[in-house]
XYZ file of C-alpha atoms in Angstrom:
471
model
C 0.004 -0.020 0.001
C 1.556 3.218 -1.208
C 2.308 6.191 1.134
C 0.091 8.309 -0.961
C -2.890 6.100 -0.587
C -2.374 5.861 3.205
C -2.291 9.629 3.395
C -5.387 10.203 1.242
C -7.335 7.506 3.180
C -6.198 9.278 6.349
C -7.189 12.709 5.215
C -10.648 11.591 4.275
C -11.471 10.629 7.856
C -10.372 14.141 9.077
C -13.554 16.116 8.024
C -15.886 13.828 10.343
C -13.509 14.571 13.177
C -13.270 18.314 12.399
C -16.971 18.792 12.582
C -17.522 16.092 15.408
C -14.765 17.828 17.524
C -16.451 21.255 17.239
C -19.654 19.789 18.277
C -18.356 17.624 21.149
C -16.516 20.604 22.785
C -18.844 23.422 22.162
C -22.430 22.285 21.320
C -23.506 21.942 24.837
C -22.248 25.344 25.894
C -23.673 26.784 22.748
C -27.125 25.455 23.548
C -26.929 26.627 27.136
C -25.341 30.033 26.839
C -26.001 31.195 23.241
C -29.417 29.558 22.343
C -30.529 29.867 25.996
C -32.389 26.593 26.091
C -32.631 24.846 29.439
C -30.093 21.967 30.562
C -32.917 19.610 30.364
C -33.677 20.378 26.694
C -30.007 20.428 25.856
C -29.599 16.960 27.317
C -32.608 15.848 25.060
C -30.817 17.244 22.091
C -27.519 15.711 22.887
C -28.978 12.314 23.752
C -31.489 11.904 21.051
C -28.905 13.222 18.426
C -26.451 10.617 19.495
C -29.135 7.965 19.666
C -30.255 8.784 16.083
C -26.707 8.370 14.930
C -26.435 5.084 16.720
C -29.733 3.736 15.325
C -28.482 4.686 11.867
C -25.404 2.386 12.245
C -27.129 -0.928 11.845
C -29.448 0.446 9.206
C -26.470 1.745 7.266
C -24.725 -1.594 7.651
C -27.737 -3.445 6.409
C -28.140 -1.299 3.304
C -24.381 -1.160 2.607
C -24.106 -5.051 2.877
C -26.735 -5.187 0.117
C -24.937 -2.743 -2.136
C -23.451 -3.905 -5.425
C -20.008 -3.241 -6.735
C -19.747 -0.093 -8.900
C -16.947 1.433 -10.879
C -15.745 3.340 -7.897
C -16.300 0.481 -5.420
C -19.094 -0.714 -3.064
C -18.486 1.666 -0.081
C -17.215 4.881 -1.694
C -20.695 5.929 -3.365
C -22.134 5.966 0.135
C -19.320 8.286 1.300
C -19.851 10.693 -1.517
C -23.715 10.702 -1.466
C -24.074 11.798 2.150
C -21.374 14.533 2.029
C -23.336 17.568 0.795
C -26.280 16.835 3.162
C -23.942 16.424 6.149
C -22.438 19.870 5.374
C -25.848 21.518 5.204
C -27.241 19.920 8.363
C -24.015 20.902 10.124
C -24.356 24.528 9.238
C -27.919 24.737 10.414
C -27.104 23.073 13.595
C -25.254 26.306 14.591
C -27.914 28.666 13.163
C -30.103 30.533 15.765
C -33.649 30.667 14.490
C -35.525 33.899 14.810
C -38.310 32.146 16.882
C -37.971 31.093 20.565
C -40.583 28.441 21.211
C -39.468 26.126 18.567
C -35.671 26.302 19.100
C -35.430 22.951 20.909
C -37.174 21.153 17.806
C -34.694 23.019 15.570
C -31.595 21.925 17.126
C -33.036 18.495 17.803
C -33.866 18.024 14.078
C -30.539 19.212 12.663
C -28.329 17.480 15.273
C -30.238 14.173 14.623
C -29.651 14.666 10.898
C -26.018 15.519 11.356
C -25.475 12.499 13.538
C -27.315 10.192 11.139
C -25.504 11.363 8.092
C -21.989 11.278 9.753
C -22.813 7.671 10.393
C -23.650 7.011 6.778
C -20.129 8.395 6.187
C -18.355 6.699 9.151
C -19.530 2.983 8.564
C -18.394 2.662 4.940
C -15.236 4.780 5.480
C -14.096 2.682 8.542
C -14.991 -0.580 6.861
C -12.824 0.575 3.915
C -9.747 -0.405 5.866
C -10.330 -4.025 5.173
C -10.466 -3.361 1.353
C -7.228 -1.303 1.111
C -4.869 -4.288 1.605
C -4.738 -7.942 2.570
C -1.647 -7.357 4.705
C -2.111 -6.823 8.502
C 0.919 -4.467 8.694
C -0.459 -2.466 5.842
C -3.816 -2.069 7.513
C -2.288 -1.314 10.827
C -0.142 1.262 9.177
C -3.129 2.822 7.327
C -5.110 2.892 10.610
C -2.217 4.676 12.418
C -2.081 7.222 9.551
C -5.831 7.555 9.802
C -5.797 8.056 13.587
C -3.078 10.640 13.229
C -5.067 12.647 10.770
C -8.281 12.131 12.763
C -6.718 13.446 15.811
C -5.348 16.326 13.776
C -8.826 16.845 12.393
C -10.178 16.877 16.008
C -7.524 19.517 16.820
C -8.401 21.569 13.703
C -12.003 21.437 14.634
C -11.607 22.300 18.262
C -8.880 24.972 17.570
C -10.834 26.655 14.757
C -14.016 26.566 16.704
C -12.329 27.700 19.976
C -10.461 30.502 18.478
C -13.311 31.983 16.433
C -15.972 31.566 19.209
C -13.792 32.275 22.257
C -15.129 35.800 22.523
C -18.586 34.515 23.025
C -17.576 33.047 26.249
C -15.001 35.286 27.778
C -16.745 37.971 29.854
C -15.067 41.124 31.098
C -17.911 41.423 33.495
C -16.942 38.230 35.368
C -13.246 38.932 35.211
C -13.462 42.599 36.563
C -16.182 42.387 39.148
C -15.217 40.033 41.854
C -18.441 40.607 43.828
C -20.149 38.615 41.068
C -18.785 35.471 42.680
C -21.364 35.541 45.597
C -24.563 33.902 46.440
C -26.328 36.804 44.772
C -24.927 36.111 41.426
C -28.137 34.492 40.339
C -29.397 38.095 39.940
C -26.323 39.333 38.191
C -26.310 40.842 34.735
C -26.009 37.902 32.323
C -22.437 37.601 30.984
C -23.726 36.501 27.521
C -25.568 39.046 25.443
C -29.163 38.444 24.494
C -28.926 36.155 21.386
C -31.835 38.035 19.690
C -29.561 41.077 19.603
C -28.210 41.564 15.914
C -24.730 42.063 17.282
C -24.892 38.869 19.327
C -22.282 36.161 19.187
C -24.473 33.967 16.829
C -22.659 35.551 13.818
C -19.398 34.263 15.259
C -20.665 30.659 15.386
C -22.098 31.017 11.974
C -18.608 31.941 10.647
C -16.945 29.044 12.438
C -19.648 26.690 10.903
C -18.930 27.961 7.411
C -15.051 27.402 7.773
C -15.487 23.898 9.100
C -17.936 23.083 6.381
C -15.244 24.131 3.752
C -12.697 21.869 5.477
C -15.242 18.881 5.390
C -15.541 19.292 1.605
C -11.930 19.453 0.945
C -11.174 16.278 2.795
C -13.720 14.215 0.930
C -12.487 15.355 -2.313
C -8.886 14.222 -1.436
C -10.273 10.804 -0.268
C -12.192 10.214 -3.581
C -9.127 11.132 -5.746
C -6.535 9.331 -3.869
C -8.103 6.047 -2.670
C -8.964 2.863 -4.718
C -11.288 0.431 -3.113
C -10.548 -3.298 -3.761
C -13.071 -6.036 -3.763
C -13.060 -8.652 -0.963
C -9.593 -10.341 -1.407
C -10.513 -13.627 0.342
C -13.862 -14.382 -1.178
C -14.306 -17.026 -3.848
C -16.739 -16.482 -6.757
C -18.949 -18.985 -5.173
C -19.077 -17.269 -1.881
C -22.373 -15.564 -0.881
C -22.825 -12.569 1.227
C -23.921 -13.290 4.830
C -27.485 -11.996 5.425
C -27.351 -8.985 7.723
C -29.548 -10.354 10.492
C -27.657 -13.698 10.550
C -24.332 -11.808 10.334
C -25.459 -9.614 13.230
C -26.381 -12.573 15.266
C -22.977 -14.251 14.663
C -21.052 -11.029 15.499
C -22.843 -10.800 18.849
C -21.757 -14.400 19.689
C -18.200 -13.796 18.646
C -16.212 -13.650 21.876
C -13.403 -11.338 20.948
C -15.775 -8.894 19.389
C -18.010 -8.699 22.414
C -15.151 -8.209 24.902
C -13.505 -5.541 22.647
C -16.806 -3.659 22.202
C -17.729 -3.772 25.778
C -14.303 -2.585 26.824
C -14.165 0.448 24.457
C -17.787 1.205 24.856
C -16.926 2.266 28.519
C -13.774 3.926 27.570
C -15.197 5.942 24.820
C -18.005 7.061 27.017
C -15.380 8.352 29.538
C -13.593 10.292 26.763
C -16.923 11.765 25.571
C -17.863 12.986 28.962
C -14.284 14.692 29.218
C -14.804 16.401 25.865
C -18.434 17.416 26.328
C -18.001 18.959 29.873
C -14.320 20.244 29.711
C -15.303 23.704 28.442
C -18.017 24.100 31.109
C -15.623 22.762 33.770
C -12.931 25.283 32.807
C -15.479 28.151 32.646
C -17.449 27.562 35.783
C -15.538 25.144 38.190
C -11.892 25.641 37.674
C -11.620 29.428 37.209
C -9.961 28.939 33.698
C -12.551 30.882 31.697
C -9.949 32.663 29.706
C -7.743 29.633 28.994
C -10.236 26.974 27.858
C -9.478 27.176 24.109
C -5.666 26.949 24.764
C -6.117 24.020 27.001
C -8.238 22.159 24.356
C -5.594 22.834 21.631
C -2.905 21.328 24.100
C -4.978 18.184 24.596
C -5.332 17.731 20.850
C -1.752 18.657 19.896
C -0.553 16.039 22.559
C -2.827 13.437 21.061
C -1.843 14.062 17.370
C 1.814 14.024 18.257
C 1.550 10.758 20.280
C -0.288 8.551 17.797
C 2.971 7.562 15.962
C 4.439 6.781 19.417
C 1.472 4.485 20.284
C 1.794 2.799 16.857
C 5.424 1.918 17.569
C 4.579 0.936 21.084
C 1.802 -1.635 20.043
C 4.138 -2.970 17.292
C 6.821 -3.765 19.923
C 4.786 -4.685 22.935
C 1.454 -5.675 21.729
C -1.998 -3.946 21.549
C -3.249 -5.103 24.805
C -0.161 -3.766 26.596
C -0.624 -0.315 24.829
C -4.015 -0.015 26.502
C -2.458 0.815 29.828
C -1.733 4.210 28.377
C -5.479 5.096 28.568
C -5.326 5.079 32.328
C -2.705 7.765 32.468
C -5.388 10.582 32.464
C -7.027 9.314 35.664
C -4.719 10.486 38.410
C -3.930 13.906 36.765
C -7.737 14.593 36.017
C -8.460 13.975 39.772
C -5.605 16.260 40.746
C -7.021 19.040 38.488
C -10.461 18.724 40.070
C -8.990 18.906 43.550
C -6.325 21.561 42.716
C -7.562 23.858 39.976
C -4.120 25.446 39.194
C -3.273 26.873 35.667
C 0.147 25.144 35.325
C -1.346 21.856 36.489
C -4.265 22.415 34.027
C -1.870 22.412 31.113
C 0.056 19.381 32.405
C -3.127 17.510 32.725
C -4.198 18.599 29.329
C -0.965 17.191 27.917
C -1.353 13.901 29.679
C -4.937 13.631 28.735
C -3.977 14.044 25.180
C -1.615 11.002 25.370
C -4.311 8.805 26.821
C -6.978 9.985 24.226
C -4.609 9.088 21.412
C -4.284 5.560 22.823
C -8.039 5.306 23.185
C -8.560 6.326 19.613
C -5.896 4.214 17.967
C -6.512 0.864 19.760
C -9.974 -0.110 19.018
C -9.657 0.719 15.194
C -6.400 -1.203 15.248
C -7.781 -4.225 17.077
C -11.039 -4.447 15.096
C -9.439 -5.720 11.902
C -7.863 -8.373 13.845
C -11.345 -9.456 15.143
C -12.660 -9.402 11.675
C -9.922 -11.644 10.431
C -10.533 -14.086 13.315
C -14.170 -14.127 12.382
C -13.232 -14.718 8.594
C -11.177 -17.724 9.596
C -14.100 -19.360 11.539
C -16.548 -18.487 8.681
C -14.516 -18.972 5.573
C -17.317 -19.237 3.015
C -19.240 -16.073 3.718
C -18.497 -12.476 2.743
C -19.812 -8.957 3.382
C -19.496 -9.177 7.083
C -17.097 -6.225 7.500
C -19.686 -3.597 7.410
C -21.730 -5.411 10.081
C -18.759 -5.434 12.446
C -17.984 -1.745 11.985
C -21.541 -0.501 11.963
C -22.549 -2.398 15.152
C -19.429 -1.288 16.869
C -20.023 2.375 16.130
C -23.660 1.851 17.193
C -22.708 0.659 20.662
C -20.075 3.434 21.219
C -22.430 6.058 19.971
C -25.251 4.986 22.089
C -23.196 4.684 25.271
C -21.841 8.298 24.573
C -25.279 9.685 23.952
C -26.441 8.153 27.316
C -23.445 9.562 29.083
C -23.828 13.064 27.646
C -27.581 13.113 28.191
C -27.253 12.035 31.777
C -24.459 14.707 32.334
C -26.626 17.468 30.978
C -29.794 16.284 32.900
C -27.459 16.381 36.061
C -26.701 19.988 35.376
C -30.397 20.673 35.069
C -31.097 18.884 38.334
C -28.520 20.855 40.254
C -29.592 24.202 38.928
C -27.377 25.341 36.054
C -28.202 28.876 35.002
C -27.007 30.182 31.577
C -25.294 33.485 31.372
C -24.211 34.060 34.891
C -20.663 34.380 36.239
C -20.956 32.113 39.186
C -22.810 28.780 39.325
C -24.090 27.104 42.478
C -21.873 24.745 44.578
C -23.963 21.878 43.357
C -23.339 22.636 39.692
C -19.531 22.970 40.406
C -19.573 19.600 42.293
C -21.408 17.986 39.437
C -18.931 19.148 36.838
C -16.054 17.928 38.956
C -17.589 14.493 39.180
C -18.245 14.473 35.398
C -14.530 15.383 34.730
C -12.927 13.306 37.480
C -14.658 10.460 39.162
C -17.092 9.276 36.585
C -14.513 8.906 33.640
C -12.125 7.238 35.986
C -14.491 4.497 37.091
C -15.549 3.962 33.274
C -11.976 3.669 32.134
C -10.914 1.232 34.973
C -13.964 -1.029 34.186
C -13.147 -0.926 30.492
C -9.529 -1.956 31.080
C -10.656 -4.808 33.289
C -12.780 -6.239 30.664
C -9.960 -5.865 28.155
C -7.860 -8.192 30.247
C -10.068 -11.149 28.968
C -9.674 -10.121 25.239
C -8.374 -13.311 23.749
C -6.437 -12.209 20.621
C -2.750 -11.983 21.317
C 0.190 -11.139 19.068
C 0.896 -14.833 18.590
C -2.708 -15.647 17.615
C -2.687 -12.699 15.135
C 0.339 -14.218 13.346
C -1.296 -17.647 13.106
C -4.505 -16.012 11.786
C -2.452 -14.144 9.189
C -0.763 -17.408 7.917
C -4.111 -19.192 7.970
C -5.734 -16.455 5.922
C -2.823 -16.311 3.413
C -3.256 -20.087 2.846
C -6.898 -19.591 2.460
C -6.378 -16.806 -0.141
């Protein structure tokens, strides 16, 4: 597999991460402080949006598995067809409609559309890994390139969004007037201007959405021009595609897949909680209101730089061993929650980036091994790749949606008020739990399950030899 193909494949995955990163870090605070909808309604938008994307995964897997081969492949047409609609739905997700009573329905509609359309992109794009090369090292290398570019895409999305919209959340009123930090702050002048005002920060968010939409389109063009999809390299002419429902039942009974999915379902939920609440935590609980955009950039630069390190590490010490790096963020996040210090915050951001890189790279590097293992046990069926990838994305999205929905509902329950300088002690405690204790517990549970993952480096080599003989 050529370097050019790997790079073009990797660049094609960046747009989804650019848009997804901006939404992960900033959508919750946008809904609360710019659109001025209640935390309960924000939790509904976040959860139902994620759930709609999750439900789309098996549906996408079903229809893609039924697709016929075309001149540009079986998966690529899906990637291209959903792109323009994804861009439109993303743009309107950040638009503030002139009416007030229907805003929740507006954001719910476009967030659901965006999540569903990104799923229609992500399922065929991630399954494309299996149709780039038959060699495990080539696929692992392509996955490492992809993760590096996706982390860079996450960095670009968060950095662009953060730098453009930072002024919407930095309030001189809160910084200059210490008396605002009192129990009477519920009655303070809101730090965020009325969004109905023509000079409000809504224009800033629309500019950010337009810039990211342009980046999205550029990445898809590079993917289409630079990557050639190959047909199933192991299938015989006589082999038939596994029916979707039968394939789904088989995958749910496949031990390595169940353990891998359960483990990273918990880990990815922890990472989503960190992402979704980090800006709120910096703004309201850590006194880092003027630094959150730089802390986000620090996390993502650290993650992008460390992906090649993790790729080398897992090649030398094995993939299960590399999973220990995910736990590094736990003690430092707990320290930040208990000692909110600026220097410590940047150090925590750097360490968290290392852990996030490992949590992003490992599941997508291990999933092809699970697919190969399944292929060896079911040698006369084909078309199961999209079933594995779609159901994996389904579970991780659903868990993340539940986590974000519960976190936003927790803020509603504890009395979060948009646009004020000082939140109540209950809100601050909730944010600390969502950044420190809850992710720590989820990560430890996920790593415990991963201990029972049966595919080792030796069994990978045996599978590789057996598949080569089969081919």
